[in-house]
Coordinates of C-alpha atoms in Angstrom, one line a residue:
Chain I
X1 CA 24.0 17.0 -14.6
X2 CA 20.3 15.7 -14.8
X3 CA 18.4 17.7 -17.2
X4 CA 15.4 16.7 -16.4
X5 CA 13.0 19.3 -15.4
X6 CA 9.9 18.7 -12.5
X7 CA 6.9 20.8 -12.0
X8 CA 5.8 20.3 -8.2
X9 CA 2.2 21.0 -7.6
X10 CA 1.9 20.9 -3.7
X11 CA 0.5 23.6 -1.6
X12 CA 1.3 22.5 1.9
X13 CA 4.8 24.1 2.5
X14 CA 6.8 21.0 4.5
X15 CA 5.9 18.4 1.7
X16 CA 7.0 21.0 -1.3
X17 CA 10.1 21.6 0.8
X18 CA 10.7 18.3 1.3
X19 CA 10.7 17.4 -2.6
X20 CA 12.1 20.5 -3.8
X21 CA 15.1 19.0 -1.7
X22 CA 15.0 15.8 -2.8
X23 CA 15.0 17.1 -7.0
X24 CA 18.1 19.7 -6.0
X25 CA 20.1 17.2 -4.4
X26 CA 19.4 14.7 -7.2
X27 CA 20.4 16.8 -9.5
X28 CA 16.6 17.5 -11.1
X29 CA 15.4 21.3 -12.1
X30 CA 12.4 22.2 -10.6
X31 CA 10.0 24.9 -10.6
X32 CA 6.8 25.0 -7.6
X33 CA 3.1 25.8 -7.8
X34 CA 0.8 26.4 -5.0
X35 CA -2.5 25.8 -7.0
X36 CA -4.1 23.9 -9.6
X37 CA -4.4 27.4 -11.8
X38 CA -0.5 27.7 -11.3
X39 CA 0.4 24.4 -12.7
X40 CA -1.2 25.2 -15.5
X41 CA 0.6 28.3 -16.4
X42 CA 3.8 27.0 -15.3
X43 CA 3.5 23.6 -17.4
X44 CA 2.7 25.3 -20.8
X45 CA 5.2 28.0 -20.0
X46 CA 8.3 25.8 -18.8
X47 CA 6.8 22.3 -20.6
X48 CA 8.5 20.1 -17.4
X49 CA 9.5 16.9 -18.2
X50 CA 7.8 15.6 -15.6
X51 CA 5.0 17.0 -12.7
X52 CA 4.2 16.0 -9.0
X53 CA 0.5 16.8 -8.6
X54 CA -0.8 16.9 -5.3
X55 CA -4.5 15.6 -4.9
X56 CA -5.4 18.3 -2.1
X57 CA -5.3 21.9 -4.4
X58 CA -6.9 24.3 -3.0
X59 CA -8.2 26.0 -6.0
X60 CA -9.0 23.7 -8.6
X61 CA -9.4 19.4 -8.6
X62 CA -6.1 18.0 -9.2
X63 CA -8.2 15.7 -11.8
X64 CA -9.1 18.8 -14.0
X65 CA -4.9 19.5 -13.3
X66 CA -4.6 15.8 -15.1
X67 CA -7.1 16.4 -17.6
X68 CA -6.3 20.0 -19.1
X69 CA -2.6 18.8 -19.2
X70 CA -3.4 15.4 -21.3
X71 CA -5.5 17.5 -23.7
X72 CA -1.9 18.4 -25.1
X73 CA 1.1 16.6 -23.1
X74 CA 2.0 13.3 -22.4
X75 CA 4.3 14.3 -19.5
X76 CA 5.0 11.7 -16.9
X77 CA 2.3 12.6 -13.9
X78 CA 3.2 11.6 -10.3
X79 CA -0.1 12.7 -7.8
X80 CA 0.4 13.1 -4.2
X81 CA -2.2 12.0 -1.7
X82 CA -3.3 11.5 1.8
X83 CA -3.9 8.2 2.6
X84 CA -6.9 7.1 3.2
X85 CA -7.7 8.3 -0.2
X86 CA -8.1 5.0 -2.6
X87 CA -10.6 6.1 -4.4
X88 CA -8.6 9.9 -5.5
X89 CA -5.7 7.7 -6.5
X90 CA -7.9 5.7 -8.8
X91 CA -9.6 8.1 -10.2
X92 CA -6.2 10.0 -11.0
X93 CA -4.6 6.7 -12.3
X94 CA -7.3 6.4 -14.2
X95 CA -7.6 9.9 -16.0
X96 CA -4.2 10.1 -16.9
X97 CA -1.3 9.9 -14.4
X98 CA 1.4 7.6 -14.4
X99 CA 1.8 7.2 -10.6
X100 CA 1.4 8.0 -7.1
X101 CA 2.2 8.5 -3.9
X102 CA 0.8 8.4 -0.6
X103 CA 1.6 10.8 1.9
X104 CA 4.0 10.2 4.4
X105 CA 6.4 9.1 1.8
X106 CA 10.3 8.6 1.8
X107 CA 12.6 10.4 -0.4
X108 CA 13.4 6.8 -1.9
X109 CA 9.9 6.0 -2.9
X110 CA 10.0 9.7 -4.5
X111 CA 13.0 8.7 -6.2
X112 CA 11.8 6.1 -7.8
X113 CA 8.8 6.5 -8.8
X114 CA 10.3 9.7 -10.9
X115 CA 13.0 7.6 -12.2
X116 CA 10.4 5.0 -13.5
X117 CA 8.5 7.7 -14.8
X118 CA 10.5 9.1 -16.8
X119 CA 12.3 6.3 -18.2
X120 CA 8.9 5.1 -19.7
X121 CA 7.9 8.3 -20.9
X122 CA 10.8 8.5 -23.2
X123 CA 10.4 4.5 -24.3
X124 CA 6.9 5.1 -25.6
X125 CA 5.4 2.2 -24.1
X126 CA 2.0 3.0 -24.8
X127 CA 3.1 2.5 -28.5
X128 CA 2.7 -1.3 -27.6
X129 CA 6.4 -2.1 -29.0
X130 CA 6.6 -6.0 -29.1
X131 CA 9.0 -6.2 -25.7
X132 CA 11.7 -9.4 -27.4
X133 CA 12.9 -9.9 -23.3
X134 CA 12.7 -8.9 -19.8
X135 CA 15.3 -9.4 -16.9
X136 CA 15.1 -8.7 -13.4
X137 CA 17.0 -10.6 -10.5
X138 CA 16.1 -14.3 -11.2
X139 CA 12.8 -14.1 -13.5
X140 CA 13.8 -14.1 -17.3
X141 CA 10.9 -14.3 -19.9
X142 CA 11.6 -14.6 -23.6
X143 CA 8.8 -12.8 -25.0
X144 CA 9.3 -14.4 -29.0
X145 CA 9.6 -17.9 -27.4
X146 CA 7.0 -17.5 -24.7
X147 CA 9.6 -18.6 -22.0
X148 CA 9.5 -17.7 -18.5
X149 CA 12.5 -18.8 -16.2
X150 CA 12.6 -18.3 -12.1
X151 CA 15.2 -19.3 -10.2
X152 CA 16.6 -21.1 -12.8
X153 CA 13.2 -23.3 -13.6
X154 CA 11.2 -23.1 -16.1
X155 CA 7.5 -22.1 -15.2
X156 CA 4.4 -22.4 -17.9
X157 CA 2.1 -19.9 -17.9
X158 CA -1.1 -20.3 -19.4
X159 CA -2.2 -17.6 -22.5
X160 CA -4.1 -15.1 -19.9
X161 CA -1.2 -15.3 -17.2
X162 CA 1.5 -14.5 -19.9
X163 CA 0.0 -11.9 -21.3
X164 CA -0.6 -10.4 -17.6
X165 CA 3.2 -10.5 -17.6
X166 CA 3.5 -9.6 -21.1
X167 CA 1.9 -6.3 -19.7
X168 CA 3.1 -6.0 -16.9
X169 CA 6.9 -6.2 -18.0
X170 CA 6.1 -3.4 -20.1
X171 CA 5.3 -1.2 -17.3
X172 CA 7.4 -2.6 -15.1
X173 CA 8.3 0.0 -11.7
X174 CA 4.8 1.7 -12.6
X175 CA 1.5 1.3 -10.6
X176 CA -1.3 -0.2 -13.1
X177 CA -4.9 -0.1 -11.6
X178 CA -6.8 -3.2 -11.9
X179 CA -9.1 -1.1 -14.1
X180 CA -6.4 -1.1 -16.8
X181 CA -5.2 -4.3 -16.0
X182 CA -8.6 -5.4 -17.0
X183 CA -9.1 -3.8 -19.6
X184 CA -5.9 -4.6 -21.5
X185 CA -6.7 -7.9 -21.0
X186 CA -10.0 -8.4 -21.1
X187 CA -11.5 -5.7 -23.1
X188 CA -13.7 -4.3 -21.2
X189 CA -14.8 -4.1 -17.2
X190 CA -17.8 -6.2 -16.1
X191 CA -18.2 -7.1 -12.7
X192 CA -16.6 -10.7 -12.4
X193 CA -13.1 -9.7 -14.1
X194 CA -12.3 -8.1 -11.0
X195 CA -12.1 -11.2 -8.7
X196 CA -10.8 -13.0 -11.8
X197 CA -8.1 -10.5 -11.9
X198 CA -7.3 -11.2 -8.1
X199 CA -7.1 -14.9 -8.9
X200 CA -4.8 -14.5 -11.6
X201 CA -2.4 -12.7 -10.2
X202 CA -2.4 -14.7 -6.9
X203 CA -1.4 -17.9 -9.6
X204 CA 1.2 -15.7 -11.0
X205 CA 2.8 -15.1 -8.0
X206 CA 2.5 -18.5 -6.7
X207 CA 3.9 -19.8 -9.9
X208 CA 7.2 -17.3 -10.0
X209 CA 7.9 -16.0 -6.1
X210 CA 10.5 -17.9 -4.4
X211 CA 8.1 -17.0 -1.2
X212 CA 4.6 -15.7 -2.4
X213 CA 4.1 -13.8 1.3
X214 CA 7.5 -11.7 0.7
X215 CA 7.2 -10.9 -3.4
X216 CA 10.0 -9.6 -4.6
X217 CA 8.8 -9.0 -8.5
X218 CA 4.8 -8.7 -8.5
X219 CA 3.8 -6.1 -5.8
X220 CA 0.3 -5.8 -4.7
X221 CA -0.8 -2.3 -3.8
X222 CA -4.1 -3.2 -2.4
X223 CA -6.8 -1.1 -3.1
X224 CA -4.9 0.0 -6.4
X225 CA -3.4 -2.1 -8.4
X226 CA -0.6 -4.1 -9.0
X227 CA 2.7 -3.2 -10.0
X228 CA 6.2 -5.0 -11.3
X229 CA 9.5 -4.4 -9.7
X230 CA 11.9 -2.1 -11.4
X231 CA 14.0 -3.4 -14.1
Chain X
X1 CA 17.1 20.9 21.3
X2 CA 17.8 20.5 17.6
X3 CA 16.5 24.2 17.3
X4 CA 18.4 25.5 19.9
X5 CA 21.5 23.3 20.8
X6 CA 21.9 21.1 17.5
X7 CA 25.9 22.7 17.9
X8 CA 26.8 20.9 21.1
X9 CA 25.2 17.4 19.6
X10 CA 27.2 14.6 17.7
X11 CA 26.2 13.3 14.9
X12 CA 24.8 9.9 17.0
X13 CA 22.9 11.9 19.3
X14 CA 21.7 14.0 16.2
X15 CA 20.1 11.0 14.3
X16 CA 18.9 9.3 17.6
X17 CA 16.9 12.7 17.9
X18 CA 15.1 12.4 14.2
X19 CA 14.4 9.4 14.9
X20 CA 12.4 10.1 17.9
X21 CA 11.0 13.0 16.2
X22 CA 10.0 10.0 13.4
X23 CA 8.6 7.6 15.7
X24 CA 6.6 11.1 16.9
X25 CA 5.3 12.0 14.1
X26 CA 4.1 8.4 13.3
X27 CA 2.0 7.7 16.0
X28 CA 0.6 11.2 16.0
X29 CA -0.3 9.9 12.3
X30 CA -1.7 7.2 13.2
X31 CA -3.7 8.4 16.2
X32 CA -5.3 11.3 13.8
X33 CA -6.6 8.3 11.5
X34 CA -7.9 6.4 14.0
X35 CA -9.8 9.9 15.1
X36 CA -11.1 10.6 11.9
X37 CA -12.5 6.7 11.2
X38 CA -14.1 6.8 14.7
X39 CA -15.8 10.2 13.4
X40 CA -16.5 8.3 10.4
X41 CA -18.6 5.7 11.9
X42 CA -20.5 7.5 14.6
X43 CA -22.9 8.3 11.5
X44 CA -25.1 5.8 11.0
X45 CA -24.7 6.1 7.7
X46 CA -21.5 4.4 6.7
X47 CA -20.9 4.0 3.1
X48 CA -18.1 1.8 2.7
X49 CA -15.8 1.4 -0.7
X50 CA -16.1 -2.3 -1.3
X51 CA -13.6 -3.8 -3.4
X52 CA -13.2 -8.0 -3.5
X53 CA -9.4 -8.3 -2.1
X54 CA -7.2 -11.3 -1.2
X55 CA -6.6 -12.4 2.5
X56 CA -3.4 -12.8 1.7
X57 CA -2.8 -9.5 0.4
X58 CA -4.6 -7.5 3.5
X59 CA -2.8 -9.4 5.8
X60 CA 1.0 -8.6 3.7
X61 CA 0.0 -5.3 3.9
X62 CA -0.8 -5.1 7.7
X63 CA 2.5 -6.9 8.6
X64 CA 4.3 -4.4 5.9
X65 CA 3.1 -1.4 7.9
X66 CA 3.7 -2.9 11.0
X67 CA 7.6 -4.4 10.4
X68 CA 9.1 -1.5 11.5
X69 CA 7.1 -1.5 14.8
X70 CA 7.9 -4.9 15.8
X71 CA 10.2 -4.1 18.4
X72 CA 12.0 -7.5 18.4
X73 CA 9.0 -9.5 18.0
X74 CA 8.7 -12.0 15.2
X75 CA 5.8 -11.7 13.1
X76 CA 4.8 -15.4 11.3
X77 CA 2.3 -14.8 8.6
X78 CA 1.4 -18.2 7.9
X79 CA 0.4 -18.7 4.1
X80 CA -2.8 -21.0 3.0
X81 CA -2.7 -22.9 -0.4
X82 CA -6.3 -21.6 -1.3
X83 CA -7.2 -18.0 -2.3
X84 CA -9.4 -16.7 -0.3
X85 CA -11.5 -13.4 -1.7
X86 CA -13.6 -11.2 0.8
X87 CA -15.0 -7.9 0.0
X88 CA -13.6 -5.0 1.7
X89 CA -12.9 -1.6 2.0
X90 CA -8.9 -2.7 2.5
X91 CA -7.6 0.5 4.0
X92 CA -10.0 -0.2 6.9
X93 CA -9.1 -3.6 6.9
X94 CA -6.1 -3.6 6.6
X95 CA -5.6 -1.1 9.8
X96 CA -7.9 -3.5 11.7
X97 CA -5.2 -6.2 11.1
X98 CA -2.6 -3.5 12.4
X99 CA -4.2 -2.6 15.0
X100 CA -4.5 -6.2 16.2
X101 CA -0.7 -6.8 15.5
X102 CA -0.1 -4.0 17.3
X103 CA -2.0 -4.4 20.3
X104 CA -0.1 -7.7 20.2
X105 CA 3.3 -6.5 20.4
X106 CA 2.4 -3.5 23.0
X107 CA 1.3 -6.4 25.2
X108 CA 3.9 -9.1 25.3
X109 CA 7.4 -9.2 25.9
X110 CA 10.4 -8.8 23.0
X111 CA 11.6 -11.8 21.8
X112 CA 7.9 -13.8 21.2
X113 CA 6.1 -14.5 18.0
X114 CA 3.2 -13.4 16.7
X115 CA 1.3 -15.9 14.0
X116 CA -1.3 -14.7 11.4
X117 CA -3.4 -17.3 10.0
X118 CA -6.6 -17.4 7.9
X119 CA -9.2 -20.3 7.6
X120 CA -11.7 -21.2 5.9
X121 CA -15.1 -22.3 7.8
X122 CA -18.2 -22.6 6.0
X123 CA -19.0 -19.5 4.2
X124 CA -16.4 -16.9 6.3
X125 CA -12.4 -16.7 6.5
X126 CA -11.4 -16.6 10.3
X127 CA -7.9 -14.2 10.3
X128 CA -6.4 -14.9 13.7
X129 CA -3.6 -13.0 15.2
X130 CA -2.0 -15.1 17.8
X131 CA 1.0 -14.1 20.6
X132 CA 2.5 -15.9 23.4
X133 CA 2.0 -13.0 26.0
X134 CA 0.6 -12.8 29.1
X135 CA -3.2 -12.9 28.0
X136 CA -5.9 -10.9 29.2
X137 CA -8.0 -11.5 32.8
X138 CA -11.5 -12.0 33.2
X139 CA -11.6 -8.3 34.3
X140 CA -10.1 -6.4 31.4
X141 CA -12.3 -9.2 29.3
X142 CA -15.1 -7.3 30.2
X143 CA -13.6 -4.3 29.0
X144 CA -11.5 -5.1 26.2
X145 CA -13.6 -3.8 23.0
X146 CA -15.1 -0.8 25.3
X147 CA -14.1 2.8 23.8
X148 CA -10.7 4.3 25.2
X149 CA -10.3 1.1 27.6
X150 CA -7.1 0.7 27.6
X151 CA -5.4 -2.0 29.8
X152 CA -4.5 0.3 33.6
X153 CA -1.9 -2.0 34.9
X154 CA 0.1 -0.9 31.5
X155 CA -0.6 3.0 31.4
X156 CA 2.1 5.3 31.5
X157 CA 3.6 7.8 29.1
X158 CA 5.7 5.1 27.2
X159 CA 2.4 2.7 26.4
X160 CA 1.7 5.0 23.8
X161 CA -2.2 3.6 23.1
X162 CA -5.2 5.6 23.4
X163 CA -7.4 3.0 23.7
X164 CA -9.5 3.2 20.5
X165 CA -7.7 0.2 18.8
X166 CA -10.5 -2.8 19.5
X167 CA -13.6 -0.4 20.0
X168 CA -13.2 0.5 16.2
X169 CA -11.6 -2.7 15.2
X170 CA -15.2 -4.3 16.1
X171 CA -16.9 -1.6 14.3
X172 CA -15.5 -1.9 11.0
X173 CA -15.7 -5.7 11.4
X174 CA -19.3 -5.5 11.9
X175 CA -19.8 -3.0 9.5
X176 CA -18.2 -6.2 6.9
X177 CA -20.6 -8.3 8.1
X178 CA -18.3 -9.8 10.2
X179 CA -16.8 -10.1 13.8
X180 CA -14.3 -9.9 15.9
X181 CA -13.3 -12.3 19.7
X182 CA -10.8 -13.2 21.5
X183 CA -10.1 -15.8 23.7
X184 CA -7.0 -17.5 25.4
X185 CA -4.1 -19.0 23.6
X186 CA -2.7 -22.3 24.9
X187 CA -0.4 -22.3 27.2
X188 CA -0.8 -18.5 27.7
X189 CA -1.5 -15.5 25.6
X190 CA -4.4 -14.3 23.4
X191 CA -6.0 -14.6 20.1
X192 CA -7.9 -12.3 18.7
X193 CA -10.3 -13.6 15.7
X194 CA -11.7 -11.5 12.7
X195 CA -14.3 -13.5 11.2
X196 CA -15.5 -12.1 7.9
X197 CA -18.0 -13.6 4.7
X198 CA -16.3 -15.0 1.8
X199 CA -16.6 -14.2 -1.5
X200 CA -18.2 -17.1 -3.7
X201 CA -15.2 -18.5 -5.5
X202 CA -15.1 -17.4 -9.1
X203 CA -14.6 -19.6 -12.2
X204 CA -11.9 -18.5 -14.6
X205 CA -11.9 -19.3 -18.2
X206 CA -8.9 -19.2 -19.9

């Protein structure tokens, strides 16, 4: 039995019904709030392990939802949104949640982005632990050696693109915004890193998909960020 | 009938009915969006979300939305060596592209391919959506990026369109500074062209 427990924030009935679902049959505890001002209460009296925030509260901003909680919890934070909503998403990335989703979504999506979720929450990867090697399908990188294999071949990467990976391996199932992309890398965000960022990626891609148009490791979500397949 | 009869169904008739209420509840989606953006940009005022984005990556996205609406049609995204950048609001973009994919498969017959390609001329990257269809006639020419025009030969409960598709396709496009045409394919069919300014390359520094 899953011990996990998950604090869903969603007002609008069908989509709280429809997750509440999802958690019971997956064997996840769950407790619901209707409004920002609920999540609250309920996530300092129950302390989930992890909380689905809707964007669209009708009391208070989901942001200030993100915010208050960060001022004392590090608990994995998945926000809902309609979508059209890029900038929301963002924003929430941005102040503190781990992922998102975007309305309609499918119980496999939800799924996994709670799986991924949690499974970095409890590995500390913000700690920046030196990552030794990371597997998936047919990409193997050796982080101590600075060896990246595909498909059986080996591929150089220059410094900049291997410490994209370097990062992105460390997060791998979870959404990074370019914003933090950047900044990891780079430092800081001026105006040009953002194209640069494009470009880089685009190389990666080119230098480790068997077929850059269907990626099956580095997956654009456009308008968001970038994000590497599950391990 | 699932509310009031689900008993007397089997489990195949059962799923073919969530599916239809699927496929229902998409396109009501999807018709709501494209109601809301046409609301959007009957204000003068349109403040668009620029963000510099890849070709490549608008046009992956627009066949990923689309690949479950294809309907037996092949859908050929053909991939171009050099990265081209333009600067975008990509969730409108990107539903322009769908739109036009869509439009493509509503009007030509299972079985045919549709080709995306993007080129570079001068200082703008020309996405074209090809099919082998039937094409379009002088007459629905005329028409063809008109509000709510929707092809009459074709209308009947099961064309599911309401016509908004190349009206706002042409208004986001020329909101980007760009453009959209169409002409004839050769032999037969159509191809509709989104022309839009590149983004200066940028040099990277390692």
């Amino acid at each position: 039995m899953n011990k996990n427990m998950v604090l869903v924030v969603e007002d609008d009935k069908a989509v709280r019904n429809l997750i509440a679902l999802t958690l019971d049959t997956h064997d996840y505890k769950h407790v619901e709030a209707q409004s920002g001002t609920e999540a609250i209460s309920l996530s300092l009296s129950y302390r989930p392990d992890l909380m689905i925030l809707d964007l669209g509260l009708p009391d208070i901003d989901g942001m200030d939802v993100i915010r208050k909680t960060r001022t004392w919890s590090a608990m994995p934070i998945i926000v809902v949104s309609a979508r059209s909503d890029d900038r929301d998403k963002i924003q929430a990335l941005d102040e503190g949640a781990d992922d998102y989703l975007t309305k309609p979504f499918g119980i496999g999506e939800l799924l996994a982005r709670i799986r991924v979720s949690l499974r970095h929450s409890g590995m500390n990867s913000v700690q920046g632990k030196k990552m030794k090697e990371f597997r998936v399908k047919d990409l193997y990188i050796d982080f101590e050696k600075r060896k990246v294999v595909a498909a059986g071949k080996n591929i150089h990467l220059t410094p900049t693109e291997f410490k994209i990976m370097e990062l992105l391996c460390r997060y791998s199932g979870k959404v990074l915004t370019h914003n933090f992309i950047i900044n990891e890398i780079w430092g800081s965000v001026l105006g040009s890193e953002t194209q640069s960022l494009r470009v880089f990626m685009a190389n990666l891609r080119r230098k480790l998909e068997k077929d850059p148009t269907r990626p099956e490791y580095i997956y654009t979500e456009v308008g968001v960020g970038y994000r590497l397949v599950e391990q | 009938m699932l509310l009031q009869e689900e008993e007397k169904l089997d489990e195949a008739q059962r799923q073919l009915l969530y599916q239809n209420i699927n496929d229902d509840a998409e396109w009501l989606i999807n018709v709501v969006e494209n109601i809301l953006l046409t609301t959007r940009m009957d204000n003068n005022s349109l403040t668009l979300n620029l963000q510099p984005e890849a070709v490549q990556d608008l046009i992956e996205e627009a066949g990923n939305h689309m690949s479950h609406l294809l309907n037996g049609h092949t859908l050929e995204i053909v991939p171009q060596d050099e990265l081209m950048m333009v600067e975008v609001e990509a969730s409108l973009m990107i539903q322009v592209l769908s739109n036009l994919i869509d439009n493509a498969v509503k009007y030509t017959p299972q079985g045919t391919v549709i080709t995306i390609t993007q080129e570079k001329h001068a200082d703008e990257v020309w996405i074209r959506i090809a099919d082998m269809g039937p094409g379009i006639n002088d007459e629905m020419k005329k028409n063809l990026f008109t509000m709510f025009y929707t092809a009459g030969s074709l209308r009947g409960d099961s064309r599911r369109g309401l016509g908004l598709g190349l009206s706002l396709c042409r208004t986001i496009a020329e909101a980007h500074h760009g453009r959209i045409s169409e002409r004839d394919n050769d032999p037969h069919g159509c191809v509709f062209t989104v022309a839009l300014p590149l983004m200066k390359e940028v040099q990277i520094d390692e």
